[in-house]
């Protein structure tokens, strides 16, 4: 990872509302947020610049490629950054699959879970310190 550049986050979600909400919530962080509409687009970005991303935030249920499928293929690249997943409903098989891939967090996709993203980003920044200064505030 290039530690002289800002923390890079890749967000994959087919919902424009979620992409906008995540962008707004993370606006106060010294991070570059790249948003894509599905798992295939995320995987394409990771193939080209995977080592630049410290965190991937993905929806589980997307057209063309699920978050789990994207995470499996990303780890095979190998992408070594953190992965956080949003889902309205995660099956036990999916939960086990995510765990085997070292997924950082599985978050219930509802109106409040998205507000835990600053804590996840802060954790990634702290693990990468001193490359990424953590802002004093953590609330959106």
Tab-separated table of C-alpha atoms in Angstrom, residues 3-140:
chain	number	residue	atom	x	y	z
A	3	UNK	CA	1.426	5.131	2.611
A	4	UNK	CA	2.159	8.628	1.294
A	5	UNK	CA	-1.331	8.888	-0.226
A	6	UNK	CA	-4.631	9.216	1.661
A	7	UNK	CA	-6.362	6.069	2.861
A	8	UNK	CA	-8.274	4.581	-0.073
A	9	UNK	CA	-11.634	2.928	0.397
A	10	UNK	CA	-13.585	1.055	-2.268
A	11	UNK	CA	-17.366	0.909	-1.795
A	12	UNK	CA	-19.538	-1.463	-3.856
A	13	UNK	CA	-23.308	-1.121	-3.613
A	14	UNK	CA	-26.048	-1.220	-6.233
A	15	UNK	CA	-28.086	1.334	-4.256
A	16	UNK	CA	-27.348	4.966	-5.187
A	17	UNK	CA	-28.838	5.987	-1.834
A	18	UNK	CA	-26.350	3.807	0.084
A	19	UNK	CA	-23.432	5.058	-2.019
A	20	UNK	CA	-24.423	8.650	-1.229
A	21	UNK	CA	-24.991	7.916	2.466
A	22	UNK	CA	-21.611	6.210	2.860
A	23	UNK	CA	-19.915	9.119	1.070
A	24	UNK	CA	-21.598	11.616	3.423
A	25	UNK	CA	-20.772	9.636	6.565
A	26	UNK	CA	-17.102	9.280	5.629
A	27	UNK	CA	-16.685	12.852	4.347
A	28	UNK	CA	-14.813	13.988	7.469
A	29	UNK	CA	-12.056	11.425	7.087
A	30	UNK	CA	-8.758	11.831	5.309
A	31	UNK	CA	-9.677	9.146	2.819
A	32	UNK	CA	-10.352	8.765	-0.868
A	33	UNK	CA	-13.639	6.930	-1.406
A	34	UNK	CA	-14.193	5.231	-4.761
A	35	UNK	CA	-17.728	3.943	-5.371
A	36	UNK	CA	-18.886	1.289	-7.824
A	37	UNK	CA	-22.267	-0.296	-8.522
A	38	UNK	CA	-21.544	-4.003	-8.091
A	39	UNK	CA	-19.079	-6.714	-7.165
A	40	UNK	CA	-17.691	-7.115	-10.678
A	41	UNK	CA	-16.788	-3.447	-10.894
A	42	UNK	CA	-15.168	-3.685	-7.461
A	43	UNK	CA	-13.165	-6.719	-8.511
A	44	UNK	CA	-12.048	-4.929	-11.683
A	45	UNK	CA	-10.790	-2.020	-9.548
A	46	UNK	CA	-8.986	-4.407	-7.215
A	47	UNK	CA	-7.295	-6.179	-10.129
A	48	UNK	CA	-5.880	-2.855	-11.313
A	49	UNK	CA	-5.157	-1.100	-8.020
A	50	UNK	CA	-5.892	-3.544	-5.205
A	51	UNK	CA	-2.758	-2.757	-3.265
A	52	UNK	CA	-3.868	0.886	-3.061
A	53	UNK	CA	-7.047	0.069	-1.129
A	54	UNK	CA	-6.939	-0.384	2.636
A	55	UNK	CA	-10.659	-1.146	2.952
A	56	UNK	CA	-13.449	-2.520	0.778
A	57	UNK	CA	-17.025	-1.924	1.904
A	58	UNK	CA	-19.466	-4.087	-0.025
A	59	UNK	CA	-23.124	-4.942	-0.157
A	60	UNK	CA	-23.794	-8.687	-0.139
A	61	UNK	CA	-26.815	-8.772	-2.453
A	62	UNK	CA	-25.930	-7.098	-5.750
A	63	UNK	CA	-26.589	-7.970	-9.380
A	64	UNK	CA	-23.860	-9.670	-11.425
A	65	UNK	CA	-21.709	-10.644	-8.408
A	66	UNK	CA	-22.478	-10.897	-4.698
A	67	UNK	CA	-20.275	-9.456	-2.003
A	68	UNK	CA	-19.183	-12.962	-1.003
A	69	UNK	CA	-18.213	-13.875	-4.569
A	70	UNK	CA	-16.297	-10.609	-4.884
A	71	UNK	CA	-14.518	-11.188	-1.550
A	72	UNK	CA	-13.523	-14.738	-2.555
A	73	UNK	CA	-12.054	-13.554	-5.850
A	74	UNK	CA	-10.435	-10.504	-4.228
A	75	UNK	CA	-8.613	-12.672	-1.691
A	76	UNK	CA	-7.383	-14.863	-4.561
A	77	UNK	CA	-5.716	-11.821	-6.242
A	78	UNK	CA	-4.501	-11.554	-3.360
A	79	UNK	CA	-6.159	-8.481	-1.821
A	80	UNK	CA	-4.935	-8.192	1.764
A	81	UNK	CA	-6.892	-5.135	2.911
A	82	UNK	CA	-9.888	-5.116	5.217
A	83	UNK	CA	-13.372	-6.043	3.988
A	84	UNK	CA	-16.665	-4.949	5.568
A	85	UNK	CA	-20.012	-6.271	4.317
A	86	UNK	CA	-23.541	-4.857	4.473
A	87	UNK	CA	-26.463	-7.225	4.142
A	88	UNK	CA	-30.158	-7.308	4.951
A	89	UNK	CA	-29.949	-11.054	5.525
A	90	UNK	CA	-26.815	-13.192	5.792
A	91	UNK	CA	-27.194	-16.960	5.674
A	92	UNK	CA	-25.072	-19.195	7.885
A	93	UNK	CA	-23.179	-20.410	4.793
A	94	UNK	CA	-22.420	-16.798	3.809
A	95	UNK	CA	-21.348	-15.943	7.368
A	96	UNK	CA	-18.968	-18.920	7.374
A	97	UNK	CA	-17.667	-17.929	3.944
A	98	UNK	CA	-16.993	-14.371	5.067
A	99	UNK	CA	-15.284	-15.604	8.235
A	100	UNK	CA	-12.988	-17.881	6.218
A	101	UNK	CA	-11.985	-14.857	4.122
A	102	UNK	CA	-11.113	-12.722	7.137
A	103	UNK	CA	-13.944	-10.259	6.598
A	104	UNK	CA	-13.580	-7.391	9.077
A	105	UNK	CA	-17.290	-6.791	9.783
A	106	UNK	CA	-20.713	-8.007	8.710
A	107	UNK	CA	-23.217	-5.219	9.245
A	108	UNK	CA	-27.000	-5.401	9.114
A	109	UNK	CA	-28.108	-3.154	6.267
A	110	UNK	CA	-30.499	-0.875	8.103
A	111	UNK	CA	-30.804	2.758	9.023
A	112	UNK	CA	-28.373	2.624	11.953
A	113	UNK	CA	-25.655	0.113	11.027
A	114	UNK	CA	-24.155	2.467	8.455
A	115	UNK	CA	-23.192	4.793	11.303
A	116	UNK	CA	-20.663	2.219	12.546
A	117	UNK	CA	-18.542	2.868	9.431
A	118	UNK	CA	-16.505	5.648	11.078
A	119	UNK	CA	-15.378	3.177	13.751
A	120	UNK	CA	-14.339	0.675	11.078
A	121	UNK	CA	-12.425	3.347	9.143
A	122	UNK	CA	-10.788	4.564	12.361
A	123	UNK	CA	-9.641	1.001	13.129
A	124	UNK	CA	-8.158	0.620	9.638
A	125	UNK	CA	-6.406	3.993	9.994
A	126	UNK	CA	-4.983	3.039	13.395
A	127	UNK	CA	-3.667	-0.265	12.036
A	128	UNK	CA	-1.993	1.686	9.249
A	129	UNK	CA	-0.611	4.430	11.525
A	130	UNK	CA	1.330	6.627	11.184
A	131	UNK	CA	0.451	6.694	7.500
A	132	UNK	CA	-3.122	7.898	8.034
A	133	UNK	CA	-3.919	10.442	10.753
A	134	UNK	CA	-7.153	9.628	12.568
A	135	UNK	CA	-9.472	12.642	12.898
A	136	UNK	CA	-10.420	13.737	16.407
A	137	UNK	CA	-14.148	13.241	15.797
A	138	UNK	CA	-15.775	9.929	14.915
A	139	UNK	CA	-19.397	10.934	14.556
A	140	UNK	CA	-20.902	11.856	11.186
